[in-house]
Short mmCIF file of C-alpha atoms and ligand atoms in Angstrom, two decimals:
data_model
loop_
_atom_site.label_atom_id
_atom_site.label_comp_id
_atom_site.label_asym_id
_atom_site.label_seq_id
_atom_site.Cartn_x
_atom_site.Cartn_y
_atom_site.Cartn_z
CA MET A 1 43.19 1.10 4.69
CA SER A 2 44.44 4.25 6.38
CA ALA A 3 46.66 4.98 3.33
CA TYR A 4 43.54 6.49 1.77
CA PHE A 5 43.16 8.92 4.66
CA SER A 6 45.44 11.94 4.45
CA THR A 7 46.45 14.58 6.95
CA CYS A 8 45.86 17.57 4.68
CA TYR A 9 44.16 18.61 1.45
CA LYS A 10 47.46 18.66 -0.46
CA THR A 11 48.25 15.02 0.35
CA ALA A 12 44.65 13.92 -0.20
CA ARG A 13 44.77 15.49 -3.67
CA ALA A 14 48.16 13.96 -4.46
CA VAL A 15 46.96 10.47 -3.47
CA PHE A 16 43.76 10.93 -5.49
CA LEU A 17 45.59 12.19 -8.60
CA SER A 18 48.18 9.40 -8.50
CA LYS A 19 45.40 6.82 -8.48
CA VAL A 20 43.53 8.67 -11.23
CA GLN A 21 46.63 8.53 -13.40
CA ALA A 22 47.03 4.79 -12.82
CA ALA A 23 43.37 4.16 -13.66
CA ALA A 24 43.54 6.07 -17.01
CA PRO A 25 40.39 8.22 -17.10
CA SER A 26 38.63 9.12 -20.35
CA TRP A 27 38.44 12.81 -19.38
CA GLN A 28 39.94 15.00 -16.69
CA ALA A 29 39.86 18.69 -15.81
CA SER A 30 41.19 20.84 -13.01
CA PHE A 31 39.21 23.90 -11.89
CA LYS A 32 41.49 26.33 -10.09
CA HIS A 33 40.16 28.37 -7.21
CA PRO A 34 41.25 32.05 -7.37
CA LEU A 35 42.90 31.84 -3.92
CA LEU A 36 45.80 29.76 -2.65
CA SER A 37 46.26 27.63 0.45
CA ALA A 38 47.98 29.13 3.53
CA GLN A 39 51.19 27.50 2.23
CA GLY A 40 50.75 29.10 -1.19
CA GLU A 41 49.59 26.00 -3.02
CA ALA A 42 46.89 25.80 -5.68
CA LEU A 43 43.35 24.98 -4.58
CA VAL A 44 41.62 22.86 -7.17
CA LEU A 45 38.33 21.10 -7.81
CA ASP A 46 39.42 18.02 -9.81
CA ALA A 47 36.86 16.41 -12.10
CA VAL A 48 37.58 12.98 -13.54
CA TRP A 49 35.46 10.82 -15.86
CA PHE A 50 35.71 7.08 -16.35
CA GLY A 51 33.80 5.24 -19.07
CA ASP A 52 32.04 6.37 -22.23
CA LEU A 53 31.74 10.16 -22.39
CA ASN A 54 28.35 9.73 -24.04
CA ALA A 55 27.01 7.22 -21.52
CA SER A 56 23.36 7.76 -20.67
CA LYS A 57 23.82 6.43 -17.13
CA LEU A 58 26.15 8.18 -14.74
CA LEU A 59 27.28 8.00 -11.14
CA VAL A 60 28.75 11.17 -9.63
CA VAL A 61 30.72 10.98 -6.36
CA GLN A 62 31.39 14.34 -4.66
CA SER A 63 33.80 15.05 -1.82
CA ALA A 64 34.45 18.07 0.43
CA THR A 65 31.24 19.98 -0.23
CA HIS A 66 31.93 20.94 3.37
CA GLY A 67 35.72 21.48 3.12
CA ILE A 68 37.01 19.85 6.31
CA GLU A 69 34.65 16.88 5.80
CA GLY A 70 36.60 16.06 2.64
CA PHE A 71 38.96 13.49 4.14
CA ALA A 72 36.28 10.79 4.14
CA GLY A 73 34.98 11.47 0.62
CA SER A 74 38.48 11.77 -0.80
CA ALA A 75 39.43 8.43 0.83
CA ILE A 76 36.37 6.72 -0.67
CA GLN A 77 37.18 8.14 -4.12
CA SER A 78 40.79 6.95 -3.90
CA ALA A 79 39.74 3.52 -2.60
CA TRP A 80 37.29 3.14 -5.50
CA LEU A 81 40.05 4.04 -7.97
CA ASP A 82 42.19 1.19 -6.58
CA LYS A 83 39.39 -1.31 -6.99
CA ALA A 84 37.74 0.17 -10.07
CA ALA A 85 36.10 -2.67 -11.92
CA LEU A 86 35.01 -2.42 -15.53
CA LEU A 87 31.93 -0.27 -15.84
CA SER A 88 28.81 -1.68 -17.49
CA GLU A 89 27.97 -0.63 -21.03
CA ASP A 90 26.51 2.86 -21.39
CA THR A 91 27.54 3.68 -17.79
CA ALA A 92 30.14 6.17 -16.55
CA ILE A 93 31.43 7.55 -13.28
CA LEU A 94 32.41 11.15 -12.55
CA LEU A 95 34.51 11.87 -9.48
CA LEU A 96 34.40 15.46 -8.22
CA HIS A 97 37.29 15.83 -5.79
CA ALA A 98 37.15 18.78 -3.39
CA MET A 99 33.95 20.66 -4.22
CA ASN A 100 35.10 23.31 -1.72
CA PRO A 101 38.91 23.13 -1.94
CA TRP A 102 39.44 26.33 0.10
CA GLY A 103 37.56 24.85 3.06
CA PHE A 104 39.34 21.51 2.68
CA ALA A 105 42.79 23.14 2.67
CA HIS A 106 42.00 25.59 5.47
CA LEU A 107 40.23 22.95 7.56
CA ARG A 108 36.95 24.78 7.66
CA ARG A 109 33.48 23.60 6.74
CA VAL A 110 32.63 26.83 4.88
CA ASP A 111 34.33 28.54 1.95
CA GLU A 112 36.50 31.68 1.86
CA ALA A 113 33.41 33.91 2.17
CA GLY A 114 32.02 31.98 5.13
CA ILE A 115 29.45 30.37 2.82
CA ASP A 116 28.10 26.91 3.53
CA LEU A 117 28.03 25.50 -0.01
CA ASN A 118 25.23 23.18 1.04
CA ARG A 119 22.93 26.17 1.73
CA ASN A 120 24.07 28.19 -1.31
CA PHE A 121 21.73 26.70 -3.92
CA VAL A 122 18.83 29.10 -3.57
CA ASP A 123 17.38 31.54 -6.06
CA PHE A 124 18.99 34.74 -4.78
CA LYS A 125 16.26 37.02 -6.14
CA VAL A 126 14.40 36.68 -2.84
CA LEU A 127 16.51 35.61 0.12
CA PRO A 128 14.84 33.09 2.41
CA LYS A 129 14.05 34.31 5.92
CA ALA A 130 15.37 32.41 8.92
CA LYS A 131 13.54 33.81 11.95
CA GLY A 132 14.72 31.16 14.41
CA TYR A 133 18.36 31.78 13.58
CA SER A 134 18.04 35.53 14.09
CA VAL A 135 16.66 34.95 17.58
CA LEU A 136 19.60 32.69 18.45
CA SER A 137 22.43 34.33 16.50
CA LYS A 138 24.02 36.22 19.42
CA ALA A 139 23.91 33.15 21.66
CA LEU A 140 25.31 30.87 18.94
CA ILE A 141 28.30 33.14 18.30
CA PRO A 142 28.76 35.18 21.50
CA LEU A 143 31.13 38.15 21.46
CA SER A 144 33.42 36.51 23.99
CA TRP A 145 34.49 32.88 24.39
CA GLN A 146 35.14 33.34 28.11
CA PRO A 147 33.38 30.82 30.43
CA ASP A 148 30.86 33.30 31.88
CA ALA A 149 29.81 34.59 28.42
CA LEU A 150 29.52 31.00 27.19
CA THR A 151 27.43 29.89 30.15
CA LYS A 152 24.99 32.73 29.49
CA ALA A 153 24.85 31.92 25.75
CA ASP A 154 24.39 28.19 26.40
CA LYS A 155 21.48 28.95 28.72
CA THR A 156 19.73 30.96 25.98
CA LEU A 157 20.12 28.01 23.60
CA ALA A 158 18.95 25.49 26.24
CA ASP A 159 15.88 27.63 27.00
CA TYR A 160 14.99 27.75 23.29
CA ARG A 161 15.43 23.98 23.01
CA ASP A 162 13.26 23.39 26.07
CA ALA A 163 10.55 25.67 24.73
CA TRP A 164 10.45 24.39 21.13
CA GLY A 165 11.88 20.88 21.32
CA GLU A 166 15.06 19.38 19.87
CA ARG A 167 13.91 19.18 16.24
CA LEU A 168 12.71 22.79 15.93
CA TYR A 169 15.87 23.91 17.73
CA GLU A 170 18.04 22.06 15.19
CA GLU A 171 16.00 23.55 12.35
CA ALA A 172 16.44 27.07 13.74
CA VAL A 173 20.20 26.60 14.02
CA SER A 174 21.03 24.58 10.93
CA SER A 175 18.38 24.81 8.22
CA GLY A 176 20.25 27.71 6.61
CA GLN A 177 20.34 31.50 7.07
CA TYR A 178 21.16 34.40 4.72
CA THR A 179 21.65 37.33 7.07
CA HIS A 180 24.68 36.57 9.30
CA PRO A 181 27.82 36.09 7.16
CA GLN A 182 29.92 35.15 10.19
CA GLY A 183 27.27 32.84 11.54
CA LEU A 184 26.56 29.13 11.18
CA PHE A 185 25.07 27.54 8.05
CA TYR A 186 25.22 30.84 6.12
CA GLY A 187 24.06 30.42 2.53
CA GLY A 188 25.54 33.65 1.11
CA THR A 189 23.89 36.29 -1.05
CA THR A 190 25.28 35.19 -4.42
CA PRO A 191 26.32 31.88 -6.01
CA SER A 192 29.70 30.77 -4.61
CA TRP A 193 32.76 29.82 -6.65
CA SER A 194 31.98 26.14 -6.05
CA ARG A 195 28.39 26.53 -7.24
CA LEU A 196 29.48 28.33 -10.41
CA THR A 197 32.15 25.71 -11.03
CA LEU A 198 29.68 22.85 -10.62
CA ALA A 199 27.36 24.56 -13.12
CA GLN A 200 30.29 24.90 -15.54
CA ILE A 201 31.18 21.20 -15.18
CA ALA A 202 27.57 20.20 -15.78
CA LYS A 203 27.51 22.35 -18.93
CA ASP A 204 30.88 21.16 -20.25
CA LEU A 205 29.89 17.52 -19.81
CA GLN A 206 26.29 18.00 -20.98
CA LEU A 207 25.04 16.30 -17.86
CA ALA A 208 21.45 17.49 -18.34
CA LYS A 209 21.17 15.16 -21.33
CA ARG A 210 21.78 11.96 -19.36
CA LYS A 211 18.98 9.47 -18.85
CA ALA A 212 19.74 8.48 -15.25
CA VAL A 213 22.21 10.04 -12.85
CA ALA A 214 23.06 8.87 -9.33
CA ILE A 215 24.86 11.33 -7.10
CA ILE A 216 26.60 10.43 -3.83
CA ASP A 217 27.79 13.43 -1.81
CA VAL A 218 29.99 12.31 1.08
CA HIS A 219 29.78 14.19 4.40
CA THR A 220 30.82 13.67 8.01
CA GLY A 221 29.76 15.00 11.38
CA LEU A 222 26.07 14.16 11.84
CA GLY A 223 24.37 10.99 13.06
CA ASP A 224 25.50 7.77 14.73
CA TYR A 225 29.23 7.14 15.04
CA ALA A 226 30.79 5.30 12.07
CA VAL A 227 27.40 4.86 10.38
CA GLY A 228 27.02 6.22 6.85
CA GLU A 229 23.43 7.44 6.82
CA VAL A 230 21.85 7.49 3.36
CA ILE A 231 19.96 10.78 3.46
CA CYS A 232 17.55 11.53 0.64
CA ASP A 233 16.24 15.09 0.27
CA HIS A 234 14.07 14.45 -2.78
CA PRO A 235 10.38 15.24 -2.18
CA PRO A 236 8.54 12.36 -0.47
CA ALA A 237 7.26 9.68 -2.89
CA SER A 238 9.12 11.28 -5.83
CA LEU A 239 11.05 9.28 -8.39
CA GLY A 240 14.33 10.22 -6.68
CA VAL A 241 13.16 8.70 -3.39
CA ASN A 242 11.83 5.60 -5.16
CA TRP A 243 15.17 5.03 -6.88
CA ALA A 244 17.02 5.58 -3.61
CA LYS A 245 14.88 3.00 -1.80
CA ARG A 246 15.23 0.51 -4.63
CA TRP A 247 19.01 0.91 -4.83
CA TYR A 248 20.04 1.47 -1.20
CA GLY A 249 17.17 -0.34 0.56
CA ALA A 250 15.82 0.43 4.00
CA ALA A 251 18.94 2.44 4.88
CA VAL A 252 17.38 5.48 3.18
CA THR A 253 16.20 8.23 5.53
CA GLU A 254 14.13 11.28 4.62
CA PRO A 255 14.44 14.65 6.39
CA PHE A 256 11.03 15.68 5.00
CA LEU A 257 9.43 12.75 6.85
CA GLY A 258 11.43 13.27 10.04
CA THR A 259 13.17 9.87 9.69
CA SER A 260 16.68 11.31 9.28
CA SER A 261 19.22 12.72 11.71
CA SER A 262 19.17 15.68 9.31
CA VAL A 263 16.36 18.24 9.34
CA PRO A 264 14.93 19.83 6.13
CA LYS A 265 17.33 22.48 4.84
CA LEU A 266 17.45 25.42 2.42
CA GLY A 267 19.75 25.69 -0.56
CA LEU A 268 21.13 22.15 -0.61
CA ILE A 269 23.41 21.06 -3.44
CA ASP A 270 20.78 18.34 -4.04
CA TYR A 271 18.54 21.03 -5.48
CA PHE A 272 21.08 21.82 -8.21
CA TRP A 273 20.91 18.22 -9.42
CA GLN A 274 17.15 17.93 -9.01
CA GLN A 275 16.72 21.06 -11.13
CA LEU A 276 19.26 19.95 -13.75
CA LEU A 277 17.77 16.48 -14.11
CA PRO A 278 14.10 16.53 -13.14
CA ASN A 279 12.88 12.94 -12.95
CA ALA A 280 16.28 11.60 -14.01
CA CYS A 281 18.45 11.73 -10.89
CA CYS A 282 18.79 10.26 -7.45
CA PHE A 283 20.86 12.31 -5.03
CA ILE A 284 21.93 11.00 -1.66
CA THR A 285 24.00 12.55 1.10
CA LEU A 286 26.18 9.82 2.57
CA GLU A 287 26.67 11.24 6.05
CA PHE A 288 29.11 9.51 8.38
CA GLY A 289 28.41 10.13 12.05
CA THR A 290 31.26 11.18 14.32
CA GLY A 291 29.65 12.33 17.58
CA SER A 292 26.63 14.15 18.97
CA THR A 293 24.71 16.96 17.28
CA GLU A 294 25.39 19.05 20.38
CA ASN A 295 29.12 18.63 19.88
CA LEU A 296 28.71 19.39 16.15
CA PHE A 297 27.02 22.70 16.96
CA ASN A 298 29.54 23.54 19.68
CA VAL A 299 32.67 22.95 17.58
CA LEU A 300 31.13 25.00 14.76
CA ARG A 301 30.16 27.81 17.12
CA ALA A 302 33.75 27.98 18.37
CA ASP A 303 35.17 27.84 14.84
CA HIS A 304 32.94 30.69 13.66
CA TRP A 305 33.73 32.73 16.76
CA LEU A 306 37.45 32.19 16.11
CA ALA A 307 37.13 33.19 12.44
CA GLY A 308 35.72 36.54 13.54
CA GLN A 309 38.65 37.37 15.85
CA ALA A 310 41.72 39.43 15.01
CA THR A 311 44.86 37.26 15.07
CA GLU A 312 46.70 39.83 17.14
CA GLY A 313 46.39 39.19 20.86
CA LEU A 314 44.55 35.92 20.33
CA ASP A 315 45.02 33.20 22.97
CA LYS A 316 47.05 30.65 20.95
CA THR A 317 46.19 27.74 23.25
CA LEU A 318 42.48 28.46 22.86
CA GLN A 319 42.90 28.84 19.10
CA GLN A 320 44.64 25.46 18.80
CA LYS A 321 42.04 23.75 20.99
CA ILE A 322 39.17 25.12 18.88
CA GLN A 323 40.87 24.03 15.64
CA GLN A 324 41.70 20.57 17.02
CA ASP A 325 38.17 20.04 18.38
CA LEU A 326 36.76 20.94 14.95
CA LEU A 327 39.07 18.52 13.14
CA THR A 328 38.40 15.72 15.64
CA HIS A 329 34.66 16.13 15.18
CA PHE A 330 34.72 15.97 11.39
CA TYR A 331 37.64 13.61 11.00
CA PRO A 332 38.09 11.14 13.88
CA ALA A 333 41.65 9.76 14.16
CA ASP A 334 40.21 6.28 14.59
CA LYS A 335 41.14 3.39 12.28
CA ALA A 336 37.84 1.59 12.93
CA TRP A 337 35.89 4.69 11.90
CA GLN A 338 38.03 5.13 8.79
CA GLN A 339 37.61 1.47 7.84
CA ALA A 340 33.84 1.77 8.26
CA VAL A 341 33.86 4.83 5.96
CA ILE A 342 35.72 3.03 3.17
CA GLU A 343 33.66 -0.15 3.42
CA GLN A 344 30.29 1.57 3.46
CA GLY A 345 31.34 4.09 0.82
CA LEU A 346 32.31 1.33 -1.60
CA VAL A 347 29.08 -0.58 -0.87
CA ARG A 348 26.99 2.50 -1.72
CA ILE A 349 28.98 3.11 -4.93
CA ASN A 350 28.37 -0.47 -6.04
CA GLN A 351 24.69 -0.23 -5.17
CA ALA A 352 24.38 2.96 -7.23
CA LEU A 353 26.13 1.40 -10.22
CA GLU A 354 23.91 -1.70 -10.00
CA GLY A 355 20.81 0.46 -9.51
CA LEU A 356 21.57 2.44 -12.64
CA GLN A 357 21.45 -0.81 -14.63
CA GLN A 358 17.83 -1.36 -13.57
CA VAL A 359 16.63 2.02 -14.82
ZN1 ZN B 1 28.51 18.14 5.60
#
């Protein structure tokens, strides 16, 4: 089981590509990121197609939309390749490995520009306003990470949470902001490399022409431990939600209805697919919980603070602790958690493939 889980992007990619080769895909392309890893290796979004290239029904499985969260999605993709059964007629599967390869390789959730890819899919003509985030920005990423500065910052956040409640606090922090490039959940001011690459893949493969497309985007870090929450951000009662409920059952949660551990968000990658395939797609975020939301916010705050520091004179012990805490939150070194990820990931893939047959 744990053979699917790697210790770095390079190994995860190597494992994935070796299994791709053994499974003989009908199409394959590598999209090279302009930058390299810290070790000088290529950073690549690998796209692999199995089944008829003209199939009208398609399942897309995406990993590492949030770089460091890629270990789980990559493991599910590799596990599926090992077990890959024959696909039904007129049905294909597209694996997108490492949507944000820079973040995966550098063990960060964001990309090289600090952009959260999952807030980047907005129309940049008018940038959305995020008033709540602006109020909290200095407390979320304080200038100093010393205990007294942190205590003061934490109190500001606690006061906001007490005044507005947990849900509105989470929305203020995480729904997406477009004004603080070094801050949390920053959506950028232009389309990111990953967004442009996804658009290119969709064009190359004529995805807009398909009759029914299921997309599973694998994430980690939010929700109950070792549970893969099936989050659906389609509008309530839309066709996308109806398909999700029919295929994945009562497991489906909806941020718009307040039934999910996720709050409604701006610029999600879902919106790319919903726009590309109106009334012909069902996008779910398969989000594997790893710990509390408070811990999620705290490890991200520390990571973003660290990213804004000059390397010279930096406390190495503090740096290593922040990096380790981040990795532990998004990628628990726990065999039971990893097993749960593989099992539930494969169940959801099978449900999507079966669901597509009913469309
Ligand atoms: Zn994520």
